[in-house]
Short mmCIF file of C-alpha atoms and ligand atoms in Angstrom, two decimals:
data_model
loop_
_atom_site.label_atom_id
_atom_site.label_comp_id
_atom_site.label_asym_id
_atom_site.label_seq_id
_atom_site.Cartn_x
_atom_site.Cartn_y
_atom_site.Cartn_z
CA MET A 183 -2.82 17.86 -0.13
CA SER A 184 -4.56 15.67 -2.63
CA ASN A 185 -5.78 12.96 -0.31
CA VAL A 186 -8.50 10.58 -1.41
CA THR A 187 -11.59 11.25 0.65
CA SER A 188 -13.62 8.05 0.65
CA ALA A 189 -12.80 5.56 3.40
CA HIS A 190 -12.39 2.78 0.87
CA GLY A 191 -10.19 4.94 -1.29
CA MET A 192 -7.99 5.76 1.65
CA TRP A 193 -7.53 2.16 2.58
CA SER A 194 -6.67 1.20 -0.93
CA SER A 195 -4.09 3.97 -1.15
CA LYS A 196 -2.52 3.16 2.19
CA MET A 197 -2.23 -0.45 1.13
CA MET A 198 -0.95 0.64 -2.24
CA PHE A 199 2.01 2.40 -0.70
CA ILE A 200 3.01 -0.66 1.29
CA LEU A 201 2.66 -2.83 -1.80
CA ALA A 202 4.67 -0.49 -3.99
CA ALA A 203 7.40 -0.05 -1.38
CA ALA A 204 7.56 -3.78 -0.69
CA GLY A 205 7.66 -4.39 -4.44
CA SER A 206 10.57 -2.01 -4.65
CA ALA A 207 12.45 -3.55 -1.73
CA VAL A 208 12.00 -7.22 -2.58
CA GLY A 209 13.93 -8.07 -5.71
CA LEU A 210 17.24 -9.35 -6.97
CA GLY A 211 18.84 -7.81 -3.92
CA ASN A 212 17.25 -10.45 -1.72
CA ILE A 213 17.45 -13.53 -3.88
CA TRP A 214 20.52 -12.95 -6.00
CA ARG A 215 22.73 -10.34 -4.26
CA PHE A 216 22.33 -11.15 -0.56
CA PRO A 217 23.37 -14.83 -0.84
CA TYR A 218 26.34 -14.19 -3.09
CA LEU A 219 27.65 -11.39 -0.89
CA ALA A 220 27.18 -13.50 2.24
CA GLY A 221 29.09 -16.26 0.45
CA GLU A 222 31.95 -13.96 -0.53
CA ASN A 223 32.20 -12.33 2.87
CA GLY A 224 32.38 -15.30 5.17
CA GLY A 225 28.72 -15.84 6.09
CA GLY A 226 27.75 -15.30 9.74
CA VAL A 227 29.65 -12.12 10.52
CA PHE A 228 28.42 -10.57 7.31
CA VAL A 229 24.82 -11.53 8.06
CA LEU A 230 25.11 -10.12 11.57
CA ALA A 231 26.54 -6.83 10.30
CA TYR A 232 23.83 -6.70 7.65
CA LEU A 233 21.05 -7.22 10.21
CA VAL A 234 22.48 -4.56 12.52
CA CYS A 235 22.66 -2.13 9.60
CA ILE A 236 19.08 -2.93 8.53
CA PHE A 237 17.48 -2.30 11.89
CA LEU A 238 19.77 0.29 13.43
CA ILE A 239 20.46 2.45 10.38
CA GLY A 240 18.16 1.24 7.60
CA VAL A 241 14.73 1.40 9.23
CA PRO A 242 15.24 4.88 10.74
CA ILE A 243 16.48 6.25 7.40
CA LEU A 244 13.58 4.51 5.67
CA VAL A 245 11.31 6.48 8.00
CA SER A 246 13.17 9.68 7.11
CA GLU A 247 12.89 9.05 3.42
CA ILE A 248 9.15 8.31 3.46
CA LEU A 249 8.63 11.36 5.64
CA LEU A 250 10.52 13.65 3.26
CA GLY A 251 8.59 12.29 0.31
CA ARG A 252 5.22 12.74 1.94
CA ALA A 253 6.08 16.22 3.19
CA GLY A 254 7.41 17.25 -0.23
CA ARG A 255 4.90 15.59 -2.57
CA GLN A 256 7.15 16.02 -5.62
CA SER A 257 10.13 14.37 -7.27
CA PRO A 258 12.98 13.96 -4.74
CA ILE A 259 14.98 16.76 -6.36
CA ASN A 260 12.12 19.26 -6.12
CA SER A 261 10.89 17.99 -2.75
CA MET A 262 14.34 18.50 -1.26
CA ARG A 263 14.62 21.97 -2.75
CA MET A 264 11.24 22.95 -1.31
CA LEU A 265 11.76 21.41 2.12
CA ALA A 266 15.19 23.00 2.50
CA LYS A 267 13.66 26.36 1.67
CA GLN A 268 10.78 25.87 4.10
CA SER A 269 13.29 24.99 6.81
CA GLY A 270 15.37 28.07 6.09
CA ALA A 271 18.32 25.91 4.97
CA SER A 272 20.70 26.08 2.03
CA SER A 273 19.60 24.81 -1.36
CA PHE A 274 22.65 22.55 -1.14
CA TRP A 275 20.37 19.86 0.26
CA GLN A 276 18.84 19.15 -3.11
CA VAL A 277 22.11 17.35 -3.75
CA ILE A 278 20.34 14.40 -2.10
CA GLY A 279 17.95 14.37 -5.05
CA TRP A 280 20.65 14.72 -7.70
CA LEU A 281 22.97 12.14 -6.16
CA GLY A 282 20.01 9.80 -5.90
CA ALA A 283 18.91 10.17 -9.49
CA LEU A 284 22.48 9.44 -10.60
CA ALA A 285 22.70 6.37 -8.34
CA GLY A 286 19.37 5.25 -9.78
CA PHE A 287 20.76 5.26 -13.31
CA MET A 288 23.86 3.36 -12.25
CA ILE A 289 21.96 0.71 -10.30
CA LEU A 290 19.24 0.28 -12.90
CA SER A 291 21.88 -0.18 -15.59
CA PHE A 292 23.36 -3.34 -14.10
CA TYR A 293 20.13 -4.44 -12.41
CA ALA A 294 18.49 -4.85 -15.82
CA VAL A 295 21.36 -7.04 -16.99
CA ILE A 296 21.02 -9.47 -14.08
CA ALA A 297 17.22 -9.41 -14.40
CA GLY A 298 17.75 -10.38 -18.05
CA TRP A 299 19.71 -13.43 -16.87
CA ALA A 300 16.78 -14.36 -14.63
CA MET A 301 14.37 -14.05 -17.55
CA SER A 302 16.51 -16.23 -19.74
CA TYR A 303 16.43 -18.88 -16.99
CA VAL A 304 12.65 -19.07 -17.32
CA VAL A 305 13.18 -20.45 -20.80
CA GLU A 306 16.14 -22.64 -19.79
CA MET A 307 14.05 -24.16 -17.02
CA ALA A 308 10.95 -24.71 -19.11
CA SER A 309 12.97 -26.37 -21.87
CA GLY A 310 14.00 -29.10 -19.44
CA ASN A 311 17.71 -28.42 -19.96
CA PHE A 312 18.32 -28.62 -16.25
CA VAL A 313 16.60 -31.92 -15.50
CA SER A 314 18.93 -34.11 -13.36
CA ILE A 315 21.81 -31.76 -13.94
CA ASN A 316 24.89 -31.90 -11.68
CA ALA A 317 26.86 -29.01 -10.24
CA GLU A 318 29.48 -29.01 -12.93
CA GLN A 319 26.92 -28.97 -15.74
CA ALA A 320 24.96 -26.18 -14.05
CA SER A 321 28.14 -24.10 -13.83
CA THR A 322 28.88 -24.74 -17.49
CA VAL A 323 25.40 -23.68 -18.61
CA PHE A 324 25.76 -20.44 -16.66
CA ALA A 325 29.26 -19.75 -17.96
CA GLU A 326 28.20 -20.40 -21.54
CA PHE A 327 25.12 -18.21 -21.26
CA THR A 328 26.94 -15.22 -19.78
CA ALA A 329 29.75 -15.59 -22.30
CA ASP A 330 27.25 -15.05 -25.11
CA ALA A 331 27.19 -11.26 -25.36
CA VAL A 332 24.42 -11.17 -27.96
CA SER A 333 21.94 -13.17 -25.98
CA VAL A 334 22.78 -11.39 -22.71
CA VAL A 335 22.10 -8.04 -24.39
CA GLY A 336 18.93 -9.42 -25.95
CA TRP A 337 17.47 -10.36 -22.55
CA HIS A 338 18.78 -7.16 -21.01
CA SER A 339 16.96 -5.18 -23.70
CA LEU A 340 13.75 -7.12 -23.27
CA PHE A 341 13.76 -6.51 -19.53
CA MET A 342 14.41 -2.80 -19.98
CA ALA A 343 11.62 -2.53 -22.54
CA LEU A 344 9.16 -4.14 -20.11
CA THR A 345 10.29 -1.82 -17.31
CA ILE A 346 9.79 1.23 -19.51
CA TYR A 347 6.39 -0.02 -20.61
CA ILE A 348 5.09 -0.53 -17.08
CA ALA A 349 6.69 2.63 -15.69
CA ALA A 350 5.16 4.62 -18.54
CA ARG A 351 1.69 3.50 -17.54
CA GLY A 352 2.16 4.93 -14.07
CA VAL A 353 2.86 3.45 -10.69
CA GLY A 354 -0.73 2.26 -10.46
CA LYS A 355 -2.82 -0.79 -11.17
CA GLY A 356 -0.25 -2.95 -12.91
CA LEU A 357 2.12 -2.70 -10.00
CA GLU A 358 -0.59 -3.36 -7.44
CA THR A 359 -1.74 -6.66 -8.97
CA THR A 360 1.82 -7.77 -9.55
CA VAL A 361 2.85 -7.23 -5.98
CA ARG A 362 -0.38 -8.38 -4.35
CA TYR A 363 -0.46 -11.80 -6.02
CA LEU A 364 3.01 -12.58 -7.26
CA MET A 365 4.92 -11.67 -4.11
CA PRO A 366 3.00 -14.15 -1.92
CA ALA A 367 3.49 -16.73 -4.66
CA LEU A 368 7.23 -16.07 -4.60
CA LEU A 369 7.24 -16.53 -0.82
CA VAL A 370 5.42 -19.86 -1.14
CA LEU A 371 7.90 -21.14 -3.71
CA LEU A 372 10.80 -20.02 -1.52
CA LEU A 373 9.29 -22.04 1.33
CA VAL A 374 9.02 -25.07 -0.96
CA LEU A 375 12.69 -24.62 -1.82
CA VAL A 376 13.68 -24.23 1.83
CA SER A 377 11.88 -27.50 2.57
CA TYR A 378 13.79 -29.12 -0.25
CA SER A 379 17.08 -27.82 1.12
CA ALA A 380 16.13 -28.97 4.62
CA LEU A 381 14.92 -32.43 3.67
CA ALA A 382 16.79 -33.47 0.57
CA THR A 383 20.29 -32.00 0.63
CA GLY A 384 21.51 -33.45 3.92
CA HIS A 385 23.51 -30.24 4.47
CA PHE A 386 20.90 -27.94 5.96
CA VAL A 387 22.64 -27.60 9.31
CA GLU A 388 25.86 -26.67 7.58
CA GLY A 389 23.97 -23.97 5.70
CA LEU A 390 22.40 -22.71 8.91
CA LYS A 391 25.77 -22.56 10.61
CA PHE A 392 27.34 -20.74 7.72
CA LEU A 393 24.67 -18.03 7.82
CA PHE A 394 24.07 -17.69 11.52
CA SER A 395 27.16 -18.65 13.44
CA PRO A 396 29.56 -15.73 13.11
CA ASP A 397 33.22 -16.59 12.87
CA PHE A 398 34.86 -13.40 14.06
CA ASP A 399 38.28 -14.43 12.84
CA SER A 400 37.05 -13.95 9.31
CA PHE A 401 35.96 -10.40 10.11
CA ASN A 402 37.31 -7.68 7.92
CA VAL A 403 36.44 -4.05 7.43
CA ASP A 404 35.67 -4.34 3.74
CA SER A 405 32.95 -6.84 4.53
CA LEU A 406 31.45 -4.29 6.88
CA LEU A 407 31.16 -1.74 4.06
CA VAL A 408 29.65 -4.37 1.79
CA ALA A 409 27.12 -5.35 4.48
CA MET A 410 26.14 -1.72 4.96
CA GLY A 411 25.83 -1.19 1.20
CA GLN A 412 23.65 -4.28 0.94
CA ALA A 413 21.38 -3.02 3.75
CA PHE A 414 20.79 0.17 1.74
CA PHE A 415 20.42 -1.68 -1.53
CA THR A 416 17.92 -4.23 -0.31
CA LEU A 417 15.70 -1.60 1.34
CA SER A 418 15.88 0.59 -1.80
CA LEU A 419 17.33 3.26 0.42
CA GLY A 420 19.45 6.36 0.03
CA MET A 421 18.61 7.46 -3.50
CA GLY A 422 15.05 8.78 -3.38
CA ALA A 423 13.10 5.78 -4.69
CA ILE A 424 11.16 5.50 -1.46
CA MET A 425 10.97 9.29 -1.23
CA ALA A 426 9.32 9.36 -4.66
CA TYR A 427 6.84 6.67 -3.59
CA GLY A 428 6.26 8.41 -0.25
CA ALA A 429 5.07 11.43 -2.18
CA TYR A 430 1.99 9.42 -3.16
CA MET A 431 1.27 8.21 0.39
CA PRO A 432 -1.88 9.32 2.24
CA LYS A 433 -1.37 11.38 5.39
CA ASP A 434 -3.02 9.00 7.83
CA ALA A 435 -0.74 5.99 7.31
CA SER A 436 1.80 5.39 10.07
CA ILE A 437 5.25 5.87 8.64
CA ILE A 438 7.17 3.98 11.31
CA GLY A 439 4.80 1.01 11.20
CA THR A 440 5.02 0.85 7.43
CA ALA A 441 8.81 1.08 7.42
CA THR A 442 9.13 -1.73 9.95
CA THR A 443 6.76 -3.99 8.02
CA ILE A 444 8.72 -3.47 4.83
CA ALA A 445 12.05 -4.18 6.52
CA LEU A 446 10.79 -7.39 8.17
CA LEU A 447 9.30 -8.71 4.94
CA ASP A 448 12.41 -7.82 2.96
CA THR A 449 14.77 -9.40 5.48
CA SER A 450 12.71 -12.60 5.60
CA VAL A 451 12.96 -13.04 1.86
CA ALA A 452 16.73 -12.55 1.96
CA LEU A 453 17.29 -14.99 4.81
CA LEU A 454 15.02 -17.59 3.20
CA SER A 455 17.01 -17.31 -0.02
CA GLY A 456 20.18 -17.90 1.95
CA LEU A 457 18.63 -20.95 3.59
CA VAL A 458 17.78 -22.33 0.16
CA ILE A 459 21.13 -21.67 -1.45
CA PHE A 460 23.82 -22.58 1.09
CA PRO A 461 22.71 -26.15 1.82
CA LEU A 462 22.83 -26.65 -1.98
CA VAL A 463 26.30 -25.15 -2.09
CA PHE A 464 27.61 -27.55 0.55
CA ALA A 465 25.76 -30.60 -0.74
CA ASN A 466 27.26 -30.11 -4.19
CA GLY A 467 30.77 -29.15 -3.20
CA LEU A 468 30.41 -25.67 -4.69
CA GLU A 469 32.34 -22.53 -3.74
CA THR A 470 30.52 -20.18 -1.34
CA GLY A 471 32.45 -17.24 -2.74
CA GLN A 472 31.85 -17.77 -6.44
CA GLY A 473 30.17 -14.39 -6.93
CA PRO A 474 27.19 -13.23 -8.99
CA GLY A 475 26.58 -16.65 -10.51
CA LEU A 476 25.76 -18.29 -7.18
CA MET A 477 21.98 -18.32 -7.48
CA PHE A 478 22.11 -19.27 -11.17
CA VAL A 479 24.27 -22.29 -10.45
CA THR A 480 22.68 -23.62 -7.27
CA LEU A 481 18.94 -23.31 -7.88
CA PRO A 482 18.90 -25.23 -11.19
CA ILE A 483 20.46 -28.19 -9.39
CA ALA A 484 17.60 -28.24 -6.88
CA PHE A 485 14.92 -27.80 -9.53
CA GLY A 486 16.65 -30.40 -11.69
CA GLN A 487 16.26 -33.02 -8.96
CA MET A 488 12.67 -32.26 -7.91
CA PRO A 489 9.73 -34.00 -9.51
CA GLY A 490 8.15 -31.45 -11.86
CA GLY A 491 11.15 -29.23 -11.19
CA HIS A 492 11.30 -27.77 -14.68
CA ILE A 493 7.80 -26.33 -14.17
CA PHE A 494 8.47 -25.06 -10.64
CA GLY A 495 11.76 -23.68 -11.86
CA ALA A 496 10.16 -21.80 -14.74
CA ILE A 497 7.54 -20.37 -12.39
CA PHE A 498 10.17 -19.43 -9.84
CA PHE A 499 12.31 -17.50 -12.31
CA THR A 500 9.19 -15.83 -13.69
CA LEU A 501 8.34 -14.60 -10.22
CA VAL A 502 11.91 -13.43 -9.67
CA SER A 503 11.70 -11.49 -12.94
CA PHE A 504 8.50 -9.81 -11.81
CA ALA A 505 10.05 -8.99 -8.45
CA ALA A 506 12.90 -7.41 -10.40
CA ILE A 507 10.52 -5.33 -12.52
CA THR A 508 8.71 -3.88 -9.51
CA SER A 509 12.15 -2.92 -8.17
CA SER A 510 13.52 -1.46 -11.38
CA ILE A 511 10.44 0.72 -11.80
CA SER A 512 11.21 2.31 -8.45
CA LEU A 513 14.84 2.85 -9.47
CA MET A 514 13.53 4.97 -12.34
CA GLU A 515 10.87 6.85 -10.43
CA PRO A 516 12.99 9.73 -9.01
CA ALA A 517 14.38 10.58 -12.45
CA VAL A 518 11.07 10.01 -14.26
CA ALA A 519 9.15 12.21 -11.79
CA TRP A 520 11.76 14.93 -12.19
CA VAL A 521 11.66 14.78 -16.01
CA VAL A 522 7.87 15.01 -15.91
CA GLU A 523 7.99 18.05 -13.60
CA LYS A 524 10.87 19.78 -15.31
CA LEU A 525 10.15 19.19 -18.97
CA ASP A 526 6.42 18.99 -18.51
CA SER A 527 6.50 15.83 -20.59
CA SER A 528 4.35 12.71 -20.32
CA ARG A 529 5.32 9.79 -18.08
CA ALA A 530 5.80 7.72 -21.21
CA LYS A 531 8.44 10.06 -22.59
CA GLY A 532 10.10 10.38 -19.20
CA ALA A 533 10.30 6.61 -18.73
CA MET A 534 11.60 6.17 -22.26
CA LEU A 535 14.33 8.76 -21.81
CA VAL A 536 15.50 7.41 -18.46
CA GLY A 537 15.26 3.77 -19.59
CA VAL A 538 17.24 4.29 -22.77
CA ILE A 539 20.07 6.08 -20.96
CA ALA A 540 20.23 3.33 -18.34
CA TRP A 541 20.12 0.70 -21.08
CA ILE A 542 23.14 2.21 -22.84
CA LEU A 543 25.06 2.35 -19.55
CA GLY A 544 23.98 -1.24 -18.92
CA LEU A 545 25.81 -2.47 -22.02
CA GLY A 546 29.02 -1.98 -20.06
CA SER A 547 27.80 -4.40 -17.41
CA ALA A 548 26.40 -6.85 -19.95
CA PHE A 549 29.86 -7.05 -21.53
CA SER A 550 31.68 -7.35 -18.20
CA PHE A 551 31.03 -11.09 -18.26
CA ASN A 552 32.19 -11.71 -21.81
CA ILE A 553 33.85 -9.48 -24.41
CA GLY A 554 34.63 -6.78 -21.85
CA ALA A 555 35.76 -9.04 -19.02
CA ASP A 556 39.33 -7.75 -19.26
CA ILE A 557 38.42 -4.10 -19.23
CA THR A 558 38.88 -2.71 -15.75
CA LEU A 559 37.99 0.66 -14.33
CA LEU A 560 38.28 1.33 -10.62
CA ALA A 561 40.95 -0.65 -8.72
CA GLY A 562 41.01 -3.51 -11.20
CA MET A 563 37.26 -3.99 -11.13
CA THR A 564 35.17 -4.68 -14.23
CA PHE A 565 32.58 -2.17 -15.42
CA PHE A 566 29.84 -4.12 -13.62
CA ASP A 567 31.81 -4.32 -10.36
CA THR A 568 32.67 -0.63 -10.54
CA MET A 569 29.05 0.44 -11.05
CA ASP A 570 27.90 -1.85 -8.27
CA TYR A 571 30.62 -0.75 -5.85
CA LEU A 572 30.28 2.99 -6.40
CA SER A 573 26.51 3.08 -6.29
CA ASN A 574 25.82 0.62 -3.49
CA ASN A 575 28.80 0.97 -1.21
CA VAL A 576 29.44 4.68 -1.63
CA MET A 577 26.53 6.65 -3.05
CA LEU A 578 23.65 4.97 -1.19
CA PRO A 579 25.24 5.20 2.29
CA LEU A 580 26.31 8.77 1.55
CA GLY A 581 22.81 9.66 0.39
CA GLY A 582 21.36 7.93 3.44
CA MET A 583 23.68 9.80 5.76
CA LEU A 584 22.67 13.14 4.22
CA ILE A 585 19.01 12.17 4.54
CA ALA A 586 19.50 11.32 8.22
CA VAL A 587 21.34 14.56 8.91
CA PHE A 588 18.74 16.59 7.04
CA THR A 589 15.76 15.08 8.87
CA GLY A 590 17.62 14.98 12.18
CA TRP A 591 19.07 18.49 12.24
CA VAL A 592 17.70 20.66 9.47
CA LEU A 593 14.08 19.87 8.72
CA LYS A 594 11.53 22.09 10.46
CA ASP A 595 10.16 20.49 13.64
CA GLN A 596 6.63 21.34 12.74
CA LEU A 597 6.84 19.23 9.58
CA ILE A 598 8.21 16.27 11.49
CA GLU A 599 5.51 16.48 14.11
CA GLU A 600 2.83 16.57 11.44
CA GLU A 601 4.22 13.56 9.62
CA LEU A 602 4.93 11.43 12.67
CA ALA A 603 1.83 12.44 14.62
CA GLY A 604 0.69 8.82 14.84
CA ASP A 605 4.12 7.55 15.90
CA LYS A 606 4.70 9.44 19.16
CA VAL A 607 6.13 6.44 21.03
CA TRP A 608 9.04 6.02 18.67
CA LEU A 609 9.65 9.67 17.89
CA ASN A 610 12.46 10.21 20.37
CA LEU A 611 14.27 7.03 19.48
CA TRP A 612 14.03 7.91 15.80
CA ARG A 613 15.38 11.39 16.54
CA LEU A 614 18.29 10.01 18.48
CA ILE A 615 19.19 7.66 15.65
CA THR A 616 18.83 10.12 12.79
CA ARG A 617 20.80 12.76 14.67
CA PHE A 618 23.63 10.68 16.04
CA VAL A 619 23.66 6.94 15.46
CA ALA A 620 23.01 6.68 11.72
CA PRO A 621 25.31 9.49 10.54
CA THR A 622 28.11 8.38 12.86
CA GLY A 623 27.63 4.75 11.86
CA VAL A 624 28.02 5.49 8.17
CA MET A 625 30.97 7.83 8.80
CA VAL A 626 32.78 5.27 10.92
CA VAL A 627 32.44 2.57 8.27
CA PHE A 628 33.59 4.98 5.55
CA VAL A 629 36.60 6.10 7.59
CA MET A 630 37.54 2.54 8.47
CA THR A 631 37.35 1.48 4.83
CA PHE A 632 38.83 4.40 2.98
CA LEU A 633 41.53 5.61 5.33
N1 LIG B 2182 15.79 -3.14 -3.36
C1 LIG B 2182 15.79 -3.74 -4.65
C2 LIG B 2182 16.30 -5.15 -4.53
O1 LIG B 2182 16.67 -5.56 -3.46
C3 LIG B 2182 16.58 -2.94 -5.65
C4 LIG B 2182 16.19 -1.52 -5.67
C5 LIG B 2182 15.02 -0.99 -6.08
C6 LIG B 2182 16.96 -0.45 -5.19
N2 LIG B 2182 15.02 0.35 -5.89
C7 LIG B 2182 16.19 0.72 -5.33
C8 LIG B 2182 18.22 -0.37 -4.64
C9 LIG B 2182 16.67 1.94 -4.90
C10 LIG B 2182 18.70 0.87 -4.23
C11 LIG B 2182 17.94 1.99 -4.34
O2 LIG B 2182 16.36 -5.86 -5.48
#
C-alpha cells in the first residue's frame, strides 16, 4: 500500500479524503435539488423519508463504498474485479463499476447544465438586474434565460471546460483549497440567508412547518422512490465516486467516523437551503412544486431586497458554482481512473474524453427547457427528466443495493476486518444493515413503485 509515512503527511491525506468526499457530496443536490424535490413531494413526509434513507441506508452504504475503494486501490471497475476474485466470487460483480461509470456520465451530463445556470446567475446578480425585483419578475428572468438555448449551452460548455481542466490536474491541491475555504464560506452565506428568511419574510414558521411537520395524507409511493434517489444523489452514492476517492484514503482513517461526518455536513446544508427557500416561497405567493427553477426564482428575490444584495448574491452563486465543480469532478473520477488504467493515457486525456462525451449528452438536457421541451422519452418525460429519473431513482439505488450485498455477503471477512479495525463498536450494526436492512429497503421501494 502506498501510504504516506510522515505524521504530517498522514494527517494531510486523512483530511484530504474528508475534504474531497465532502466536496463531492455538497453541491447542487443540496441547494438546488433537495428543496425543489421537497416542494414537489409535499414537504414533511418527503423530508422524513429522505432522512431515514440517509441514515439507515445511505451512511452504511457510504461505509461500504469507501471500504471497497480503500481495499481495491484502483478505479471502481478494476477494484471490483479484483475484490470479487480475491473473495472467490464471480466476475459479475464488476457490473457495479460499469453501471456506476454509466450513471456518472448521465448525471454529469445534466449536472453541468444546471451548474451553468448557476454560473450565469453570478453575472445576473452582479449586474444588479435583480435589485428590488418581485416574484413575477424573478420568474420571468428565469424563464427567459432558460428559453435561450444558445446562452444555456454557452454556460454549460464553460462549466464543463472548467471541470475538465481541474479534473485533468488531478484530485489534489486545487480541490483541497476550494473545499477548505469556499465550503465554510458557503455555509456562512447560507446562515445569513436563513437569518434573512427568519427575520424578514414573516413566513419562517410556515416554512418550518412545511419541511418538518409531515402530513401523511399527502404520502405516496412515488415520493418515497424520489426521496431514496435523493439520499443516494446527495451523498454521491451508488456509482463509485466515493469508491474512487476511497482508493486514495490512508489506512488509518476511521471509515465509519468519516462517513458519518460527511452525511451530517451534507444533510445540514440541504436542510439549511430548505429553510432559506420555503419562507421565501410562502412570503411571495410562489408555488412549492414549481420544479427545477425553484432556487433560481426564490433566492434572487431575497438578494434583491437585501442591502448590498447584488454583491452577496454574486458571491453566493460563485460559491454554489464551486460546490458544483467539486461534485462534478467526482462524477467523472470513476470513468477517468478507468480510462487512465485501461488505455494507459494521461489524466488530461482521460478527463477530456469523459468530459466531451458527457457534454454531448448534456445538450439533450440543455435543450429540454427550450427548443427540445416537447421532445419526450420515457413516460412523457423530457430528456432532462429521463436522465435524472433513470440515473438517480433507478441506477444509484440499484448500484447501492449491489454494493451492500457485495460487502455484506460476498467480500472476504479478512478484508472487512482489516478495513474496519478501528470501528469495532459499529461493526455488527453495519453488518446487519448491509446484509439485510439496506438491500431489503431498496427492494421494497422498487417493488412498491414499479409493480
Ligand atoms: N452529491 C452531489 C450533489 O449533491 C452530486 C454528485 C457528485 C453525485 N458525485 C456524485 C451524485 C455521484 C451521485 C453520484 O450535488
